[in-house]
Tab-separated table of C-alpha atoms and ligand atoms in Angstrom:
chain	number	residue	atom	x	y	z
A	1	UNK	CA	-33.185	18.612	12.969
A	2	UNK	CA	-32.094	20.945	10.326
A	3	UNK	CA	-30.970	24.506	9.581
A	4	UNK	CA	-34.202	26.139	8.611
A	5	UNK	CA	-34.702	29.760	7.196
A	6	UNK	CA	-38.298	31.356	7.576
A	7	UNK	CA	-39.215	34.438	5.623
A	8	UNK	CA	-41.998	36.702	6.634
A	9	UNK	CA	-43.629	39.134	4.672
A	10	UNK	CA	-45.006	42.733	5.488
A	11	UNK	CA	-48.451	41.622	6.218
A	12	UNK	CA	-47.241	38.959	8.622
A	13	UNK	CA	-44.943	41.403	10.358
A	14	UNK	CA	-48.017	43.908	10.005
A	15	UNK	CA	-48.570	44.700	13.946
A	16	UNK	CA	-47.016	44.234	17.107
A	17	UNK	CA	-49.331	41.524	17.586
A	18	UNK	CA	-48.503	39.721	14.369
A	19	UNK	CA	-44.821	39.902	15.419
A	20	UNK	CA	-45.558	38.212	18.545
A	21	UNK	CA	-47.263	35.419	16.818
A	22	UNK	CA	-44.520	35.226	14.201
A	23	UNK	CA	-41.857	35.231	17.396
A	24	UNK	CA	-44.096	32.148	18.882
A	25	UNK	CA	-43.946	30.272	15.600
A	26	UNK	CA	-40.225	30.504	15.154
A	27	UNK	CA	-39.916	29.775	18.991
A	28	UNK	CA	-41.872	26.311	18.238
A	29	UNK	CA	-39.562	25.488	15.466
A	30	UNK	CA	-36.347	26.470	17.486
A	31	UNK	CA	-37.892	24.152	20.501
A	32	UNK	CA	-38.212	21.527	18.109
A	33	UNK	CA	-34.604	21.470	18.003
A	34	UNK	CA	-33.887	23.338	14.496
A	35	UNK	CA	-31.412	26.013	14.083
A	36	UNK	CA	-33.364	29.196	13.056
A	37	UNK	CA	-32.583	31.861	10.744
A	38	UNK	CA	-35.633	34.507	10.201
A	39	UNK	CA	-35.622	37.198	7.611
A	40	UNK	CA	-38.608	39.331	8.083
A	41	UNK	CA	-39.983	42.336	5.637
A	42	UNK	CA	-40.656	45.796	6.747
A	43	UNK	CA	-44.299	46.097	8.694
A	44	UNK	CA	-46.718	46.365	5.880
A	45	UNK	CA	-47.053	49.946	4.237
A	46	UNK	CA	-43.682	51.046	5.982
A	47	UNK	CA	-41.623	50.745	2.740
A	48	UNK	CA	-44.484	52.522	0.759
A	49	UNK	CA	-44.688	55.274	3.683
A	50	UNK	CA	-40.705	55.907	3.649
A	51	UNK	CA	-40.570	55.956	-0.028
A	52	UNK	CA	-43.571	58.513	-0.098
A	53	UNK	CA	-41.651	60.723	2.434
A	54	UNK	CA	-38.649	60.462	0.014
A	55	UNK	CA	-40.624	61.508	-3.033
A	56	UNK	CA	-41.771	64.555	-1.429
A	57	UNK	CA	-38.173	65.980	-1.011
A	58	UNK	CA	-36.470	64.161	-3.795
A	59	UNK	CA	-35.161	66.235	-6.830
A	60	UNK	CA	-36.997	65.684	-10.333
A	61	UNK	CA	-33.908	63.806	-11.638
A	62	UNK	CA	-32.819	60.943	-9.624
A	63	UNK	CA	-29.060	60.750	-9.682
A	64	UNK	CA	-27.111	57.907	-8.384
A	65	UNK	CA	-26.398	60.228	-5.380
A	66	UNK	CA	-30.070	60.565	-4.854
A	67	UNK	CA	-30.881	56.957	-5.381
A	68	UNK	CA	-28.056	56.278	-2.567
A	69	UNK	CA	-30.214	58.142	-0.066
A	70	UNK	CA	-33.188	56.298	-1.071
A	71	UNK	CA	-31.887	53.065	-0.376
A	72	UNK	CA	-30.685	54.119	3.160
A	73	UNK	CA	-34.107	55.360	3.620
A	74	UNK	CA	-36.048	52.490	2.521
A	75	UNK	CA	-33.748	49.997	4.411
A	76	UNK	CA	-34.701	51.326	7.731
A	77	UNK	CA	-38.250	49.651	7.513
A	78	UNK	CA	-36.599	46.086	7.864
A	79	UNK	CA	-34.150	47.423	10.344
A	80	UNK	CA	-37.051	48.125	12.813
A	81	UNK	CA	-38.825	44.995	11.970
A	82	UNK	CA	-35.602	42.722	13.138
A	83	UNK	CA	-35.287	44.559	16.150
A	84	UNK	CA	-38.834	44.144	17.343
A	85	UNK	CA	-38.905	40.447	16.345
A	86	UNK	CA	-35.641	39.721	18.253
A	87	UNK	CA	-37.293	41.480	21.305
A	88	UNK	CA	-40.246	39.120	20.841
A	89	UNK	CA	-38.162	36.381	20.625
A	90	UNK	CA	-36.298	37.075	23.921
A	91	UNK	CA	-39.658	37.736	25.850
A	92	UNK	CA	-40.512	34.201	24.632
A	93	UNK	CA	-37.459	33.118	26.505
A	94	UNK	CA	-35.263	32.294	23.376
A	95	UNK	CA	-31.999	33.883	22.983
A	96	UNK	CA	-32.204	35.924	19.474
A	97	UNK	CA	-29.997	38.617	17.860
A	98	UNK	CA	-30.685	40.678	14.826
A	99	UNK	CA	-28.535	41.889	12.193
A	100	UNK	CA	-28.860	44.460	9.225
A	101	UNK	CA	-27.722	43.497	6.074
A	102	UNK	CA	-24.566	45.544	6.374
A	103	UNK	CA	-23.415	43.621	9.666
A	104	UNK	CA	-23.805	40.175	8.576
A	105	UNK	CA	-22.487	41.430	5.830
A	106	UNK	CA	-24.537	40.969	2.793
A	107	UNK	CA	-22.493	41.824	-0.392
A	108	UNK	CA	-24.114	43.430	-3.195
A	109	UNK	CA	-23.267	45.535	-6.441
A	110	UNK	CA	-23.953	49.462	-6.260
A	111	UNK	CA	-27.169	49.401	-8.482
A	112	UNK	CA	-29.090	51.350	-5.969
A	113	UNK	CA	-32.828	50.380	-5.660
A	114	UNK	CA	-32.058	47.077	-7.587
A	115	UNK	CA	-29.009	45.629	-6.391
A	116	UNK	CA	-27.874	42.163	-6.716
A	117	UNK	CA	-26.409	40.052	-3.826
A	118	UNK	CA	-23.070	38.869	-4.866
A	119	UNK	CA	-21.986	37.093	-1.550
A	120	UNK	CA	-22.858	36.696	2.018
A	121	UNK	CA	-20.363	36.305	4.719
A	122	UNK	CA	-21.566	33.487	7.326
A	123	UNK	CA	-19.053	33.429	10.168
A	124	UNK	CA	-21.231	35.501	12.375
A	125	UNK	CA	-24.220	34.039	11.791
A	126	UNK	CA	-22.886	30.549	12.196
A	127	UNK	CA	-21.100	31.399	15.571
A	128	UNK	CA	-24.658	32.670	16.807
A	129	UNK	CA	-26.496	29.286	15.685
A	130	UNK	CA	-23.863	27.252	17.372
A	131	UNK	CA	-24.387	29.422	20.588
A	132	UNK	CA	-28.194	28.525	20.433
A	133	UNK	CA	-29.344	31.810	19.110
A	134	UNK	CA	-32.109	32.581	16.704
A	135	UNK	CA	-30.541	34.995	13.944
A	136	UNK	CA	-32.814	37.585	12.727
A	137	UNK	CA	-31.476	39.124	9.304
A	138	UNK	CA	-33.052	41.980	7.693
A	139	UNK	CA	-34.746	41.343	4.204
A	140	UNK	CA	-34.325	43.659	1.262
A	141	UNK	CA	-30.856	45.143	1.729
A	142	UNK	CA	-27.398	44.765	1.936
A	143	UNK	CA	-23.992	46.729	1.549
A	144	UNK	CA	-21.862	47.671	-1.390
A	145	UNK	CA	-18.021	47.527	-1.876
A	146	UNK	CA	-17.787	51.108	-0.631
A	147	UNK	CA	-20.020	50.454	2.445
A	148	UNK	CA	-22.989	52.043	1.069
A	149	UNK	CA	-26.391	50.560	2.058
A	150	UNK	CA	-28.180	48.975	-0.866
A	151	UNK	CA	-31.619	47.473	-1.477
A	152	UNK	CA	-32.626	44.679	-3.933
A	153	UNK	CA	-35.826	45.937	-5.500
A	154	UNK	CA	-39.692	45.730	-4.068
A	155	UNK	CA	-40.383	42.445	-2.639
A	156	UNK	CA	-36.475	41.854	-2.248
A	157	UNK	CA	-36.744	40.163	1.197
A	158	UNK	CA	-37.876	36.826	-0.696
A	159	UNK	CA	-34.301	37.065	-2.389
A	160	UNK	CA	-32.518	37.940	0.928
A	161	UNK	CA	-34.179	34.948	2.375
A	162	UNK	CA	-33.351	32.519	-0.484
A	163	UNK	CA	-29.707	33.799	-0.711
A	164	UNK	CA	-29.183	33.599	3.024
A	165	UNK	CA	-30.480	29.780	2.834
A	166	UNK	CA	-28.319	29.141	-0.225
A	167	UNK	CA	-25.082	30.796	1.569
A	168	UNK	CA	-25.694	28.535	4.899
A	169	UNK	CA	-26.832	25.558	2.946
A	170	UNK	CA	-29.997	25.415	5.001
A	171	UNK	CA	-32.110	22.265	4.744
A	172	UNK	CA	-35.235	24.471	3.877
A	173	UNK	CA	-36.470	28.056	2.985
A	174	UNK	CA	-39.906	28.679	4.138
A	175	UNK	CA	-41.487	31.698	2.814
A	176	UNK	CA	-44.428	32.681	5.079
A	177	UNK	CA	-47.028	35.040	3.266
A	178	UNK	CA	-50.508	36.345	3.591
A	179	UNK	CA	-51.971	33.614	1.254
A	180	UNK	CA	-51.213	29.898	2.005
A	181	UNK	CA	-49.349	29.014	-1.143
A	182	UNK	CA	-48.767	29.472	-5.041
A	183	UNK	CA	-52.242	29.431	-6.591
A	184	UNK	CA	-53.243	28.901	-10.323
A	185	UNK	CA	-53.314	32.811	-10.347
A	186	UNK	CA	-53.531	35.605	-7.887
A	187	UNK	CA	-56.399	34.631	-5.463
A	188	UNK	CA	-57.373	38.204	-4.922
A	189	UNK	CA	-58.407	38.453	-8.618
A	190	UNK	CA	-59.915	35.182	-9.160
A	191	UNK	CA	-61.765	33.530	-6.248
A	192	UNK	CA	-61.840	30.323	-7.789
A	193	UNK	CA	-58.239	30.214	-7.972
A	194	UNK	CA	-56.651	26.953	-6.454
A	195	UNK	CA	-53.544	26.240	-4.410
A	196	UNK	CA	-50.821	24.458	-6.103
A	197	UNK	CA	-49.222	21.589	-3.796
A	198	UNK	CA	-46.183	21.736	-5.921
A	199	UNK	CA	-44.943	23.983	-8.943
A	200	UNK	CA	-41.819	23.270	-10.925
A	201	UNK	CA	-38.815	25.673	-10.662
A	202	UNK	CA	-39.453	26.840	-14.198
A	203	UNK	CA	-43.041	27.488	-13.905
A	204	UNK	CA	-42.316	29.297	-10.743
A	205	UNK	CA	-39.733	31.395	-12.558
A	206	UNK	CA	-41.831	32.169	-15.396
A	207	UNK	CA	-44.925	33.170	-13.207
A	208	UNK	CA	-42.544	35.589	-10.880
A	209	UNK	CA	-41.104	37.322	-14.235
A	210	UNK	CA	-44.574	37.879	-15.680
A	211	UNK	CA	-45.891	39.487	-12.585
A	212	UNK	CA	-46.942	37.036	-9.806
A	213	UNK	CA	-45.389	38.800	-6.749
A	214	UNK	CA	-45.789	36.025	-4.522
A	215	UNK	CA	-42.188	35.500	-4.898
A	216	UNK	CA	-39.507	38.050	-6.114
A	217	UNK	CA	-37.989	36.541	-9.423
A	218	UNK	CA	-34.512	36.606	-8.231
A	219	UNK	CA	-35.415	34.540	-4.965
A	220	UNK	CA	-36.619	31.784	-7.561
A	221	UNK	CA	-33.402	32.381	-9.913
A	222	UNK	CA	-31.438	31.734	-6.436
A	223	UNK	CA	-33.423	28.713	-5.549
A	224	UNK	CA	-32.687	27.276	-8.826
A	225	UNK	CA	-28.930	27.991	-8.866
A	226	UNK	CA	-28.355	26.955	-5.467
A	227	UNK	CA	-30.947	24.211	-5.213
A	228	UNK	CA	-32.565	25.713	-2.166
A	229	UNK	CA	-35.647	23.653	-1.295
A	230	UNK	CA	-38.242	26.695	-1.054
A	231	UNK	CA	-41.727	26.233	0.109
A	232	UNK	CA	-44.534	29.172	0.358
A	233	UNK	CA	-46.931	29.090	3.082
A	234	UNK	CA	-49.303	30.905	5.393
A	235	UNK	CA	-48.467	33.063	8.202
A	236	UNK	CA	-51.911	33.103	9.236
A	237	UNK	CA	-52.440	29.437	10.633
A	238	UNK	CA	-52.315	29.241	14.290
A	239	UNK	CA	-49.005	29.398	15.328
A	240	UNK	CA	-49.232	26.303	17.504
A	241	UNK	CA	-50.448	23.985	14.764
A	242	UNK	CA	-48.310	20.589	14.761
A	243	UNK	CA	-45.122	21.395	13.120
A	244	UNK	CA	-45.015	18.385	10.719
A	245	UNK	CA	-48.194	19.502	9.438
A	246	UNK	CA	-47.016	23.070	9.049
A	247	UNK	CA	-43.812	21.818	7.270
A	248	UNK	CA	-45.927	20.017	4.551
A	249	UNK	CA	-48.470	23.043	3.978
A	250	UNK	CA	-48.498	25.478	1.175
A	251	UNK	CA	-46.631	25.040	-2.254
A	252	UNK	CA	-43.423	23.442	-2.735
A	253	UNK	CA	-41.291	24.550	-5.671
A	254	UNK	CA	-39.846	21.225	-7.278
A	255	UNK	CA	-36.643	20.713	-9.193
A	256	UNK	CA	-37.653	17.660	-10.943
A	257	UNK	CA	-40.811	17.345	-13.347
A	258	UNK	CA	-43.238	14.831	-11.842
A	259	UNK	CA	-45.821	13.074	-13.512
A	260	UNK	CA	-48.593	15.206	-11.929
A	261	UNK	CA	-47.495	18.160	-13.263
A	262	UNK	CA	-46.703	16.781	-16.656
A	263	UNK	CA	-50.618	16.501	-16.903
A	264	UNK	CA	-51.682	20.128	-16.739
A	265	UNK	CA	-50.919	21.990	-19.908
A	266	UNK	CA	-51.387	25.210	-18.201
A	267	UNK	CA	-50.365	25.395	-14.720
A	268	UNK	CA	-50.989	28.899	-13.665
A	269	UNK	CA	-51.986	32.590	-15.143
A	270	UNK	CA	-49.704	35.713	-14.343
A	271	UNK	CA	-50.313	39.332	-15.248
A	272	UNK	CA	-48.961	42.498	-14.811
A	273	UNK	CA	-50.154	46.320	-15.135
A	274	UNK	CA	-46.549	47.499	-14.690
A	275	UNK	CA	-46.032	48.031	-18.563
A	276	UNK	CA	-46.457	50.368	-21.316
A	277	UNK	CA	-46.851	50.307	-25.303
A	278	UNK	CA	-44.951	52.480	-27.630
A	279	UNK	CA	-45.339	52.660	-31.419
A	280	UNK	CA	-42.791	54.365	-33.472
A	281	UNK	CA	-44.519	54.989	-36.754
A	282	UNK	CA	-43.483	55.314	-40.373
A	283	UNK	CA	-39.813	54.439	-40.071
A	284	UNK	CA	-37.860	53.563	-43.197
A	285	UNK	CA	-37.907	49.635	-43.405
A	286	UNK	CA	-34.178	49.066	-43.773
A	287	UNK	CA	-31.438	46.945	-42.092
A	288	UNK	CA	-30.461	48.574	-38.683
A	289	UNK	CA	-33.552	50.084	-37.920
A	290	UNK	CA	-34.672	48.130	-35.009
A	291	UNK	CA	-31.045	48.831	-33.675
A	292	UNK	CA	-31.455	52.572	-34.508
A	293	UNK	CA	-34.641	52.731	-32.571
A	294	UNK	CA	-33.937	50.299	-29.576
A	295	UNK	CA	-30.247	51.046	-29.179
A	296	UNK	CA	-30.708	54.459	-27.758
A	297	UNK	CA	-33.656	52.985	-25.294
A	298	UNK	CA	-31.177	50.361	-23.848
A	299	UNK	CA	-28.431	52.781	-23.559
A	300	UNK	CA	-30.845	54.924	-21.425
A	301	UNK	CA	-31.115	51.794	-19.197
A	302	UNK	CA	-34.645	51.183	-20.250
A	303	UNK	CA	-35.947	47.506	-20.267
A	304	UNK	CA	-37.692	46.628	-23.389
A	305	UNK	CA	-40.085	43.501	-23.252
A	306	UNK	CA	-42.638	42.383	-25.999
A	307	UNK	CA	-41.536	43.904	-29.620
A	308	UNK	CA	-43.417	43.718	-32.804
A	309	UNK	CA	-42.386	44.937	-36.168
A	310	UNK	CA	-45.287	45.406	-38.842
A	311	UNK	CA	-44.966	44.493	-42.581
A	312	UNK	CA	-44.008	47.177	-44.388
A	313	UNK	CA	-45.955	49.466	-46.842
A	314	UNK	CA	-44.208	51.561	-49.348
A	315	UNK	CA	-40.852	50.980	-47.582
A	316	UNK	CA	-42.076	52.292	-44.151
A	317	UNK	CA	-42.992	50.247	-41.221
A	318	UNK	CA	-44.295	50.746	-37.743
A	319	UNK	CA	-42.348	49.387	-34.800
A	320	UNK	CA	-43.882	48.628	-31.375
A	321	UNK	CA	-42.621	47.583	-28.014
A	322	UNK	CA	-43.539	47.389	-24.324
A	323	UNK	CA	-41.235	49.219	-21.334
A	324	UNK	CA	-41.754	49.363	-17.754
A	325	UNK	CA	-44.396	51.802	-17.018
A	326	UNK	CA	-42.237	53.701	-14.575
A	327	UNK	CA	-39.714	54.226	-17.658
A	328	UNK	CA	-42.592	55.458	-19.904
A	329	UNK	CA	-42.351	59.220	-19.630
A	330	UNK	CA	-38.499	58.982	-20.195
A	331	UNK	CA	-38.819	56.555	-23.003
A	332	UNK	CA	-41.577	58.718	-24.795
A	333	UNK	CA	-39.412	61.673	-24.303
A	334	UNK	CA	-36.247	59.909	-25.839
A	335	UNK	CA	-38.135	58.766	-28.739
A	336	UNK	CA	-39.845	61.848	-29.946
A	337	UNK	CA	-36.986	64.017	-29.334
A	338	UNK	CA	-34.073	61.824	-30.221
A	339	UNK	CA	-34.852	58.850	-32.194
A	340	UNK	CA	-37.720	60.125	-34.547
A	341	UNK	CA	-35.696	62.841	-35.718
A	342	UNK	CA	-32.882	60.421	-36.256
A	343	UNK	CA	-34.471	57.987	-38.113
A	344	UNK	CA	-37.294	60.032	-39.780
A	345	UNK	CA	-40.079	58.280	-37.990
A	346	UNK	CA	-43.318	59.692	-38.879
A	347	UNK	CA	-44.783	59.811	-35.333
A	348	UNK	CA	-44.352	58.174	-31.802
A	349	UNK	CA	-47.458	57.134	-29.905
A	350	UNK	CA	-47.856	55.749	-26.693
A	351	UNK	CA	-50.372	53.604	-24.462
A	352	UNK	CA	-49.644	53.315	-20.758
A	353	UNK	CA	-53.115	51.746	-19.861
A	354	UNK	CA	-52.409	48.278	-21.223
A	355	UNK	CA	-51.571	44.905	-19.233
A	356	UNK	CA	-49.906	41.673	-20.224
A	357	UNK	CA	-51.680	38.426	-19.226
A	358	UNK	CA	-49.513	35.436	-19.594
A	359	UNK	CA	-50.361	31.390	-19.625
A	360	UNK	CA	-47.622	29.258	-17.949
A	361	UNK	CA	-47.250	25.552	-18.134
A	362	UNK	CA	-44.380	23.193	-18.937
A	363	UNK	CA	-47.214	20.896	-20.491
A	364	UNK	CA	-46.986	23.582	-22.904
A	365	UNK	CA	-43.799	22.017	-24.382
A	366	UNK	CA	-45.826	18.556	-25.204
A	367	UNK	CA	-49.062	20.139	-26.400
A	368	UNK	CA	-50.090	21.977	-29.592
A	369	UNK	CA	-52.879	24.434	-30.050
A	370	UNK	CA	-52.618	25.818	-26.517
A	371	UNK	CA	-51.959	29.559	-27.918
A	372	UNK	CA	-55.024	29.352	-30.109
A	373	UNK	CA	-57.119	27.887	-27.087
A	374	UNK	CA	-55.875	31.234	-25.325
A	375	UNK	CA	-56.761	33.394	-28.174
A	376	UNK	CA	-60.319	31.830	-28.804
A	377	UNK	CA	-61.057	32.385	-24.998
A	378	UNK	CA	-60.206	35.922	-25.183
A	379	UNK	CA	-62.056	36.486	-28.355
A	380	UNK	CA	-65.122	35.037	-26.783
A	381	UNK	CA	-64.836	37.729	-24.555
A	382	UNK	CA	-64.256	40.442	-27.206
A	383	UNK	CA	-60.914	41.120	-25.902
A	384	UNK	CA	-58.601	42.556	-28.491
A	385	UNK	CA	-54.854	41.382	-28.407
A	386	UNK	CA	-52.365	44.126	-29.338
A	387	UNK	CA	-49.079	42.194	-29.080
A	388	UNK	CA	-48.237	38.183	-28.259
A	389	UNK	CA	-45.159	36.971	-27.292
A	390	UNK	CA	-44.418	33.282	-26.800
A	391	UNK	CA	-41.638	31.153	-25.367
A	392	UNK	CA	-41.346	27.333	-24.675
A	393	UNK	CA	-43.575	27.505	-21.568
A	394	UNK	CA	-45.709	30.587	-21.908
A	395	UNK	CA	-47.685	32.886	-24.057
A	396	UNK	CA	-48.198	36.274	-23.243
A	397	UNK	CA	-50.594	38.822	-24.689
A	398	UNK	CA	-50.812	42.724	-24.454
A	399	UNK	CA	-54.376	43.822	-23.970
A	400	UNK	CA	-55.998	46.853	-22.857
A	401	UNK	CA	-55.941	47.308	-18.865
A	402	UNK	CA	-59.444	47.730	-18.588
A	403	UNK	CA	-60.001	43.790	-19.611
A	404	UNK	CA	-57.278	42.548	-17.227
A	405	UNK	CA	-59.520	40.880	-14.801
A	406	UNK	CA	-62.006	39.634	-17.402
A	407	UNK	CA	-59.145	38.069	-19.522
A	408	UNK	CA	-57.601	36.260	-16.192
A	409	UNK	CA	-60.959	34.729	-15.184
A	410	UNK	CA	-61.924	33.766	-18.867
A	411	UNK	CA	-58.571	32.050	-19.290
A	412	UNK	CA	-58.614	30.525	-15.683
A	413	UNK	CA	-62.107	28.894	-16.715
A	414	UNK	CA	-60.782	28.027	-20.181
A	415	UNK	CA	-57.994	25.961	-19.277
A	416	UNK	CA	-59.935	23.997	-16.368
A	417	UNK	CA	-57.679	25.796	-13.812
A	418	UNK	CA	-60.583	25.995	-11.321
A	419	UNK	CA	-61.378	22.181	-11.531
A	420	UNK	CA	-58.924	20.068	-8.973
A	421	UNK	CA	-56.124	18.859	-10.870
A	422	UNK	CA	-56.269	15.079	-11.872
A	423	UNK	CA	-54.627	13.151	-9.130
A	424	UNK	CA	-54.334	15.800	-7.034
B	1	ADP	P1	-45.325	39.292	1.412
B	1	ADP	O1	-45.619	40.724	1.751
B	1	ADP	O2	-45.651	38.350	2.245
B	1	ADP	O3	-44.268	39.232	0.764
B	1	ADP	P2	-46.789	39.816	-1.303
B	1	ADP	O4	-47.750	40.672	-1.182
B	1	ADP	O5	-45.433	40.174	-1.812
B	1	ADP	O6	-46.609	39.227	0.245
B	1	ADP	O7	-47.162	38.407	-2.058
B	1	ADP	C1	-48.083	37.803	-1.757
B	1	ADP	C2	-49.289	38.141	-2.478
B	1	ADP	O8	-49.094	37.780	-3.807
B	1	ADP	C3	-50.743	37.549	-2.278
B	1	ADP	O9	-51.396	38.254	-1.084
B	1	ADP	C4	-51.299	37.530	-3.575
B	1	ADP	O10	-52.090	38.595	-3.750
B	1	ADP	C5	-50.135	37.806	-4.360
B	1	ADP	N1	-50.066	36.745	-5.806
B	1	ADP	C6	-50.129	37.229	-6.946
B	1	ADP	N2	-49.993	36.145	-7.690
B	1	ADP	C7	-50.348	35.029	-7.003
B	1	ADP	C8	-50.393	33.510	-6.900
B	1	ADP	N3	-50.265	32.911	-8.393
B	1	ADP	N4	-50.567	32.769	-5.908
B	1	ADP	C9	-50.521	33.411	-4.647
B	1	ADP	N5	-50.534	34.657	-4.516
B	1	ADP	C10	-50.245	35.379	-5.632
B	2	LIG	N1	-39.896	45.869	2.372
B	2	LIG	C1	-39.719	45.605	0.969
B	2	LIG	C2	-40.779	46.048	-0.151
B	2	LIG	O1	-41.954	46.250	0.490
B	2	LIG	C3	-39.302	44.447	0.841
B	2	LIG	C4	-40.176	43.105	0.712
B	2	LIG	O2	-41.234	43.266	1.437
B	2	LIG	O3	-39.943	42.063	0.316
B	2	LIG	O4	-40.694	46.211	-1.113
B	3	MG	MG1	-43.121	40.029	-1.243
């Protein structure tokens, strides 16, 4: 018998019928003798609906004051969910109590819309658990030092759940979602994608950071830092399946490299449409130029991802990099109106219709030629690579967005990911 955290995503909480199913599943675990904490998301579509309403009324330039209100609005989605789930559990005959982030409290910094959890107070929750209650805590939100409601970024309920599990030293954190685990790539794009029984923490971290939204990256970081046993599984199995079978299902995030994982050179493929490419052309090729271009971009709080500087001709060079697509208009404006005049750049051009496709695998550490196999597979499909970036366990390429699905499918096949893994 242990202390277990369940997290249910938006689709899993998508209707009163589904919430009733969640309650029945949680009740099954509680009746098996576990102490239960549940962290639900807002009902599916609700966060988008709330942010859509806000968009209609918000000022053109989002000040910290405006972002504060955005968080106050977005956080209400989860507040409804926890209350509904508590009622459904009580209807099942189980004592249950719900809390918003500020009631626990879940402390965060003040970075509205992307706040980070700094600590979680556990007294209230522990007292409820000791009294035999199921405790339901809002995902996605917390409170800053000044008492303002903050949210943790899209997909942030995963992080809430893992952070709660870490703070209370839970025995396991189970992330229930609308797929039955972590797949070799998004099964909605590649039907041949296979579920992985296990994935190493490092690979999961890369997959999440490179665009696989099945887990928010910060939740994986938390799991790594505090060694929280983490499993991704389906909320769509019948609620009354055998609890031991349920506990073994899905995908376990592992912290040890086992032999089986060593065999797969590439474990998964991640992709994202969330970036845009910018090229500053004809800048003088002299020391300090990268800083002169990227310094103001960083000062404007715009994240930069892949960077390329070309060889120079006649003392001039071109400099390309990617930014989040949401930051693209702001970045272009800054580069055209401030950076180009200051550096003497000839032109600034941009392309928001790009995507980044990445192969991930800890086996890449010990195998050579993996990147070139990737480039061959893409060239066989006639896909032009605009940018490349590598690290120890991943290779990413930036390509035209229209080729994204083709590229993911081709790579999935080229690395035999549709074949059952040896020993699996
Ligand atoms: P939730 O609302 O439960 O948090 P999300 O939509 O945030 O669910 O995440 C689950 C989705 O992640 C899946 O429906 C799937 O389309 C997507 N996904 C992307 N990459 C993967 C992957 N490698 N394995 C499984 N699902 C993936
Ligand atoms: N409801 C929030 C979102 O849609 C948080 C989450 O679902 O994890 O992003
Ligand atoms: Mg999610």
